[in-house]
mmCIF file of N, CA and C in Angstrom:
data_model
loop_
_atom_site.group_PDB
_atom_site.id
_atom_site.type_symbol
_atom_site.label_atom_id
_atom_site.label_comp_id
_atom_site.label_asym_id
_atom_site.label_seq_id
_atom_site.Cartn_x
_atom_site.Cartn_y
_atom_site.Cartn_z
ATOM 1 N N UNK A 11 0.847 -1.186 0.000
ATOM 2 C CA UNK A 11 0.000 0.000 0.000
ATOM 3 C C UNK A 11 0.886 1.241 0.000
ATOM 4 N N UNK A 12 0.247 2.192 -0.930
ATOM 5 C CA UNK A 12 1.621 3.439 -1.111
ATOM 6 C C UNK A 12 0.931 4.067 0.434
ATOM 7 N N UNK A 13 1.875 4.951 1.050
ATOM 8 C CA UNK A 13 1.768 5.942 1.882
ATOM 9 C C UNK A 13 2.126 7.391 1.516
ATOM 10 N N UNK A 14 2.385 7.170 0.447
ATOM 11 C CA UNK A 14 2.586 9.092 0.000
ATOM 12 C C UNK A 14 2.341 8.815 -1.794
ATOM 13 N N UNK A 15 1.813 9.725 -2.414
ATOM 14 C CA UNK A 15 1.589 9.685 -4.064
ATOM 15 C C UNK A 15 2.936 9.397 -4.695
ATOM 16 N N UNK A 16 3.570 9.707 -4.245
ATOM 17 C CA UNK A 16 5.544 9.103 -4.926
ATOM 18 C C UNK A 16 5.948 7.706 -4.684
ATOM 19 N N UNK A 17 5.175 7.061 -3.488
ATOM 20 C CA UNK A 17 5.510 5.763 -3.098
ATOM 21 C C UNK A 17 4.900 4.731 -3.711
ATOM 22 N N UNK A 18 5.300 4.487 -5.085
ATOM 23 C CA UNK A 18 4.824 3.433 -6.062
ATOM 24 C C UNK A 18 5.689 2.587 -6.689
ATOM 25 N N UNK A 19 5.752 1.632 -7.012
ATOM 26 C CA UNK A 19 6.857 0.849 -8.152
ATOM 27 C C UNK A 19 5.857 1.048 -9.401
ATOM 28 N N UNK A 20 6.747 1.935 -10.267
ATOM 29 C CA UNK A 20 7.039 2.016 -11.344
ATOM 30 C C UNK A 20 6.944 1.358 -12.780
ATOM 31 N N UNK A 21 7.781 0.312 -12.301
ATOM 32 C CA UNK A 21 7.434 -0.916 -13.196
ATOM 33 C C UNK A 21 6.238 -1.624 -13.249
ATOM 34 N N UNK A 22 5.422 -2.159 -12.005
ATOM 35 C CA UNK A 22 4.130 -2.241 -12.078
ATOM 36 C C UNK A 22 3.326 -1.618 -12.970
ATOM 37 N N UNK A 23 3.405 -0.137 -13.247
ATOM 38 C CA UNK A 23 2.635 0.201 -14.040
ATOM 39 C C UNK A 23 2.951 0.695 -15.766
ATOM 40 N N UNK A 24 4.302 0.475 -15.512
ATOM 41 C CA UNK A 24 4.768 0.400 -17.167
ATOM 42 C C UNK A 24 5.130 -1.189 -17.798
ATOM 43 N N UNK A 25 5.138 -2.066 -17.071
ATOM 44 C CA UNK A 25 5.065 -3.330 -17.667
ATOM 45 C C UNK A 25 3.932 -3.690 -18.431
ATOM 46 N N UNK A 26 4.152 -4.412 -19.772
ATOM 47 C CA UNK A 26 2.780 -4.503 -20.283
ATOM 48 C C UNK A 26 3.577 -5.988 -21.007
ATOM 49 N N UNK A 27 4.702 -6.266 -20.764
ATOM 50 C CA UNK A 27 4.605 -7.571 -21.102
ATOM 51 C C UNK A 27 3.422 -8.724 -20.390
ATOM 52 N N UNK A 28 2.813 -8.412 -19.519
ATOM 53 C CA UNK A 28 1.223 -9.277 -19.110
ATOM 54 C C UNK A 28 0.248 -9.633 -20.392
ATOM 55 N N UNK A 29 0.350 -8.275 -21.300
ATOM 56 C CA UNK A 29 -0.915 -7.913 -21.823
ATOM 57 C C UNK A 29 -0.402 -8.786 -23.573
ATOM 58 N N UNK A 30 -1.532 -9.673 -24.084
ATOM 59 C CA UNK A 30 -0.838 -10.256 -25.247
ATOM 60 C C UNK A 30 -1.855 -9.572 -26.686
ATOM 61 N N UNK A 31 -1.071 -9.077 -27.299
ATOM 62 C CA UNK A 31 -1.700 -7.699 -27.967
ATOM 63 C C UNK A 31 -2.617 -9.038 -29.116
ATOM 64 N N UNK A 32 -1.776 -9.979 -28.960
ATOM 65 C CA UNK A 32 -2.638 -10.762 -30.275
ATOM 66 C C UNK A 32 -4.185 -11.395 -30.035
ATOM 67 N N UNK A 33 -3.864 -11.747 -28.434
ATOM 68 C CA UNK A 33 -5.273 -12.003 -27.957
ATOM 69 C C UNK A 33 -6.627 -11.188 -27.695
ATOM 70 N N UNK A 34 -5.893 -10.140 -27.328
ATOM 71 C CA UNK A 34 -7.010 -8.839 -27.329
ATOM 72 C C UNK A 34 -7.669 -8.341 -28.769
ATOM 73 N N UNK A 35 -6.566 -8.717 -29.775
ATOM 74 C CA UNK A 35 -7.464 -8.465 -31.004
ATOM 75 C C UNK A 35 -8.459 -9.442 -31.442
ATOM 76 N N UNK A 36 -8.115 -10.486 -31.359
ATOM 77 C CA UNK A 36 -8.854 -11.448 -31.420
ATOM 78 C C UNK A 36 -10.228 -11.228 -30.737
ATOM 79 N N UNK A 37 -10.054 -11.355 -29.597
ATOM 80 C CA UNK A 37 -11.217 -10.910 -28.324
ATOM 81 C C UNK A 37 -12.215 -9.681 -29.270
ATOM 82 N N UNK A 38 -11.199 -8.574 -29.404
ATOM 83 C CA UNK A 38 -12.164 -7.613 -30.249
ATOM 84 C C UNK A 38 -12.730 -7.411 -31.327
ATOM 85 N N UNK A 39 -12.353 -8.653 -31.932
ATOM 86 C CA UNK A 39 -12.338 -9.157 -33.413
ATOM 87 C C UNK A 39 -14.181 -10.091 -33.225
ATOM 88 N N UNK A 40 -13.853 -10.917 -32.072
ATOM 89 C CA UNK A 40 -14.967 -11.820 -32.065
ATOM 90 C C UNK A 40 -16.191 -11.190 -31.600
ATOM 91 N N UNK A 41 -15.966 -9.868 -30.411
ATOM 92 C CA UNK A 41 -16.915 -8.660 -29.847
ATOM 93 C C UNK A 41 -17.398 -8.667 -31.576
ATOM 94 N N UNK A 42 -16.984 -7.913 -32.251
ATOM 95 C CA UNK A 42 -17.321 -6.684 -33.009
ATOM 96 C C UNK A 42 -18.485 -8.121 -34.622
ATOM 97 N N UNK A 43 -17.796 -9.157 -34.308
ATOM 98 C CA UNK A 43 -18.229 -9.891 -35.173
ATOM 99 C C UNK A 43 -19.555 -10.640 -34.669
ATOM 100 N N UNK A 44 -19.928 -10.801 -33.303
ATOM 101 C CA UNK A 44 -20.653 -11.444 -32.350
ATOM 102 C C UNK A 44 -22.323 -10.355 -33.005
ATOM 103 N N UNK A 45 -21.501 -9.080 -32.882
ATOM 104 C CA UNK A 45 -22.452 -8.084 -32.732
ATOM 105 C C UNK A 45 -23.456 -7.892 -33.993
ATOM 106 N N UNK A 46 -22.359 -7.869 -35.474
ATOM 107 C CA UNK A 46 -22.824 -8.133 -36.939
ATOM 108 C C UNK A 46 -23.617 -9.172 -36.693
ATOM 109 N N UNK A 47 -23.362 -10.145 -36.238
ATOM 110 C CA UNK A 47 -24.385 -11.461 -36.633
ATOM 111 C C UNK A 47 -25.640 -11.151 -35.462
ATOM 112 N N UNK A 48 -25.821 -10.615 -35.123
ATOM 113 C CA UNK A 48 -26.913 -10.534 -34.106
ATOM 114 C C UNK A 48 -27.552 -9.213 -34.774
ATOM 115 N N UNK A 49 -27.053 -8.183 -35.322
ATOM 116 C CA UNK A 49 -27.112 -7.080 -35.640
ATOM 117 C C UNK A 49 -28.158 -7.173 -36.972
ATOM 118 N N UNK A 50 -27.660 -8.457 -37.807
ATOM 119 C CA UNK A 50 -28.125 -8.830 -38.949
ATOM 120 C C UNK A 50 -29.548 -9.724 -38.990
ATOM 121 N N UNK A 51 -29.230 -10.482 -37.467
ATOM 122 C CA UNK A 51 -31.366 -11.156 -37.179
ATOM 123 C C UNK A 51 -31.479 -10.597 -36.566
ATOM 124 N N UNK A 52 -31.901 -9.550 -36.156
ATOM 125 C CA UNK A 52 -32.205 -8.238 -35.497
ATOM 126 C C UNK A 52 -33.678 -7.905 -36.686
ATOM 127 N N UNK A 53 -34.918 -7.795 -35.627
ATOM 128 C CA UNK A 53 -35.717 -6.963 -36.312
ATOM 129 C C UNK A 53 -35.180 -5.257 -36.746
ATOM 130 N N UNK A 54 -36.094 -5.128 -37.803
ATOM 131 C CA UNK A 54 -35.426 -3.466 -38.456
ATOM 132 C C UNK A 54 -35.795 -2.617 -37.412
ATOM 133 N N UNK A 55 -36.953 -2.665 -35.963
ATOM 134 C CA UNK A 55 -37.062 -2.612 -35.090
ATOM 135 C C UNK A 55 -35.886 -1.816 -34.651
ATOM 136 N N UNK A 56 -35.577 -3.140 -34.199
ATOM 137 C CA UNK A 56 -33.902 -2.989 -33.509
ATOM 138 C C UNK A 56 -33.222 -2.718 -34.250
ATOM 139 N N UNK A 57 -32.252 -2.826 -35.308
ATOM 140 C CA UNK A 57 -31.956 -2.193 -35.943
ATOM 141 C C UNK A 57 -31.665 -0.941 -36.051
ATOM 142 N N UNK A 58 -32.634 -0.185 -35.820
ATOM 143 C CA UNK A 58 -33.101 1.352 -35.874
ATOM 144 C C UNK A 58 -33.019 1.963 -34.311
ATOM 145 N N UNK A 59 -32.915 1.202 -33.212
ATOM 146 C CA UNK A 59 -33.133 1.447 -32.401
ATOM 147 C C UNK A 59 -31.381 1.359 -31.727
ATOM 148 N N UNK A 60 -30.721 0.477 -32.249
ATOM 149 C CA UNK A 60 -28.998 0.447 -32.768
ATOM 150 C C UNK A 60 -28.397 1.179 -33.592
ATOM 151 N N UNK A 61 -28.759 2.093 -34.512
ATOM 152 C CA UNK A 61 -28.473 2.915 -34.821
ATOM 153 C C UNK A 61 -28.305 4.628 -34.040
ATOM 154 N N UNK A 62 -29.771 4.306 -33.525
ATOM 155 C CA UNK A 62 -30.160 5.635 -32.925
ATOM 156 C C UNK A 62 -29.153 5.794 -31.535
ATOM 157 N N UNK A 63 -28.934 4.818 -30.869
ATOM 158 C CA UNK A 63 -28.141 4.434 -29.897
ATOM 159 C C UNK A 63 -26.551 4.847 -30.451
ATOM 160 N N UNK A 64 -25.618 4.341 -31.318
ATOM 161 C CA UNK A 64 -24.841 4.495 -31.887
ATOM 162 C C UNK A 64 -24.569 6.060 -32.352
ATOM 163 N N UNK A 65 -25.641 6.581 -32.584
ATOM 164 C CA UNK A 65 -25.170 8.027 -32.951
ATOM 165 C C UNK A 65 -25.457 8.489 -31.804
ATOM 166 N N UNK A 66 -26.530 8.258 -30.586
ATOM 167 C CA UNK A 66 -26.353 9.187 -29.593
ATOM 168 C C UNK A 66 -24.779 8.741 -28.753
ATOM 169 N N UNK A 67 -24.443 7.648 -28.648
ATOM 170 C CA UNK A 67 -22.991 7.539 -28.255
ATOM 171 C C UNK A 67 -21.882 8.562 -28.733
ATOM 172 N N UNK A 68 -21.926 8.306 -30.119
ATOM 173 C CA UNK A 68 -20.682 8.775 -30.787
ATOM 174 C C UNK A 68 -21.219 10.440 -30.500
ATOM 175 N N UNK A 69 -22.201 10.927 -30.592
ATOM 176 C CA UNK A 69 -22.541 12.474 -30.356
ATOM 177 C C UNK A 69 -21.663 12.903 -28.765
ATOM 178 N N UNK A 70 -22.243 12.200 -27.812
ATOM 179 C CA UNK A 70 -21.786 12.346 -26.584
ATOM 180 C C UNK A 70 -20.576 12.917 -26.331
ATOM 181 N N UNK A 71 -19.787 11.339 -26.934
ATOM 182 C CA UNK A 71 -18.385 11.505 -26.817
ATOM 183 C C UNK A 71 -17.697 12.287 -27.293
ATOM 184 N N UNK A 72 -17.891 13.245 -28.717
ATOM 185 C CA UNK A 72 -17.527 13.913 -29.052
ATOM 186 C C UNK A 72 -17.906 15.517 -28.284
ATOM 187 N N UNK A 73 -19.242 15.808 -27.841
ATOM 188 C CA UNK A 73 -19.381 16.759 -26.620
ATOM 189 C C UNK A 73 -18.614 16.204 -25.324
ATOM 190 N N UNK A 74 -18.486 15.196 -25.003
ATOM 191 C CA UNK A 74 -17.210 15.440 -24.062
ATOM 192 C C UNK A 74 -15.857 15.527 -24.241
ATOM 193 N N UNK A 75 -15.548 15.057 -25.701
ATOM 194 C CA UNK A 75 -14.343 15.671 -25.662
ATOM 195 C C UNK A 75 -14.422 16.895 -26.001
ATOM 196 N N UNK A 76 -15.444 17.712 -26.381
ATOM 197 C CA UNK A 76 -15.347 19.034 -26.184
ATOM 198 C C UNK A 76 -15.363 20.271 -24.828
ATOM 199 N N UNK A 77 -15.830 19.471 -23.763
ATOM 200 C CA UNK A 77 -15.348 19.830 -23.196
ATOM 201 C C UNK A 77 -14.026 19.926 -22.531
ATOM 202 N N UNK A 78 -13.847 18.678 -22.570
ATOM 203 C CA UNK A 78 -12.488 18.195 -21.899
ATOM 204 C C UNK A 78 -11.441 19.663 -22.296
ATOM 205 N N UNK A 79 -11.466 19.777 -23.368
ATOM 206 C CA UNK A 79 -10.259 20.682 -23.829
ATOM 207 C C UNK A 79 -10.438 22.077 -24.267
ATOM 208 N N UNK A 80 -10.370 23.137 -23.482
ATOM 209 C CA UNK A 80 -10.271 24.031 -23.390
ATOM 210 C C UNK A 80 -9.787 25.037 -25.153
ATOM 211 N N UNK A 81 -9.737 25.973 -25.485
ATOM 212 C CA UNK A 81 -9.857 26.701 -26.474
ATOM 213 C C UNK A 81 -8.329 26.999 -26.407
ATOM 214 N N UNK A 82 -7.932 27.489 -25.086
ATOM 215 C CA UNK A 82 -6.505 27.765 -24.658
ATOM 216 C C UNK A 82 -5.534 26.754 -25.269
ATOM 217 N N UNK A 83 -6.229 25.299 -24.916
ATOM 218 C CA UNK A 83 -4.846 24.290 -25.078
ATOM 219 C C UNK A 83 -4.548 23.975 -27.097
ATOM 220 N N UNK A 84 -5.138 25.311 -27.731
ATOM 221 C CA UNK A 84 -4.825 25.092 -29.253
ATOM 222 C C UNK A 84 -3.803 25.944 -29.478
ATOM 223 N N UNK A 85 -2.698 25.490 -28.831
ATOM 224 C CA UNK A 85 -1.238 26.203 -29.274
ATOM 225 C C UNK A 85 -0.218 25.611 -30.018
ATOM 226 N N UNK A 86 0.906 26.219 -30.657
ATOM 227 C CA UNK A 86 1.627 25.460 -30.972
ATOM 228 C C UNK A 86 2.690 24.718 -30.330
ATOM 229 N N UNK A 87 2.906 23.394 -30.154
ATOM 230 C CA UNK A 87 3.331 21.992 -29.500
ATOM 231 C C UNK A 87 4.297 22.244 -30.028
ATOM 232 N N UNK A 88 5.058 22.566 -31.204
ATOM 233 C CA UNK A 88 6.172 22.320 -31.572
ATOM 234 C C UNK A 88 7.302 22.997 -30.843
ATOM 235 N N UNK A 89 7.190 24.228 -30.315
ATOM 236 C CA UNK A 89 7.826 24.810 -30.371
ATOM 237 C C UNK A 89 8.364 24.911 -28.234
ATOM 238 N N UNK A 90 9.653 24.847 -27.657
ATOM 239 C CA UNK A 90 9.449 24.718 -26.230
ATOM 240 C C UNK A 90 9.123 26.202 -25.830
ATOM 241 N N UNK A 91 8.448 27.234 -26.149
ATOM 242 C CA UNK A 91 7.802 28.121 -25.196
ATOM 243 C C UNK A 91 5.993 27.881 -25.259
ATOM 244 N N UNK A 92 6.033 27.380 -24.142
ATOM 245 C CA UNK A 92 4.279 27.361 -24.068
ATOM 246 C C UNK A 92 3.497 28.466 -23.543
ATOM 247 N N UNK A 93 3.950 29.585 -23.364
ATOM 248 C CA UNK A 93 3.213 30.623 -22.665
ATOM 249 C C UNK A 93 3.145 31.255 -23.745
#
C-alpha cells in the first residue's frame, strides 16, 4: 500500500509484457463480429433502435471531448515556449 503519491513501483505500471496484444485483437475481433451477426437477425425494429443508440454515443463523446479541452490548449506543441 503506497503511503505518499511518490511511493509506487514504477514498473508495475509500465510493464505490459502481461498484456498479449494478439489475444485482445482477437477478443475484439470476435466482440465486433458477435455483434454483426446478431445485428443482422435483429428486427429493423432494432436495428433502428442500434443505430439511434450508436449516434447518440458517438454524439456524446464527441461533446465530451469538447469539453475536456479548453480553447486555450490550441497552441503550438512544436515549439518549447508554451506561454
Amino acid at each position: 500500500m503506497a503511503t505518499k503519491d511518490t511511493d509506487y513501483d514504477e514498473d508495475l505500471y509500465t510493464d505490459t509484457s502481461m498484456f498479449d496484444a494478439d489475444e485482445i485483437v482477437r477478443s475484439v475481433e470476435e466482440v465486433a463480429r458477435t455483434k454483426k451477426e446478431a445485428e443482422k437477425n435483429a428486427s429493423a425494429r432494432r436495428r433502428f433502435e442500434m443505430m439511434m443508440e450508436e449516434r447518440k454515443l458517438a454524439a456524446d463523446l464527441e461533446d465530451a471531448y469538447d469539453d475536456e479541452w479548453s480553447d486555450d490548449m490550441n497552441e503550438d506543441w512544436d515549439g518549447d515556449n508554451w506561454s
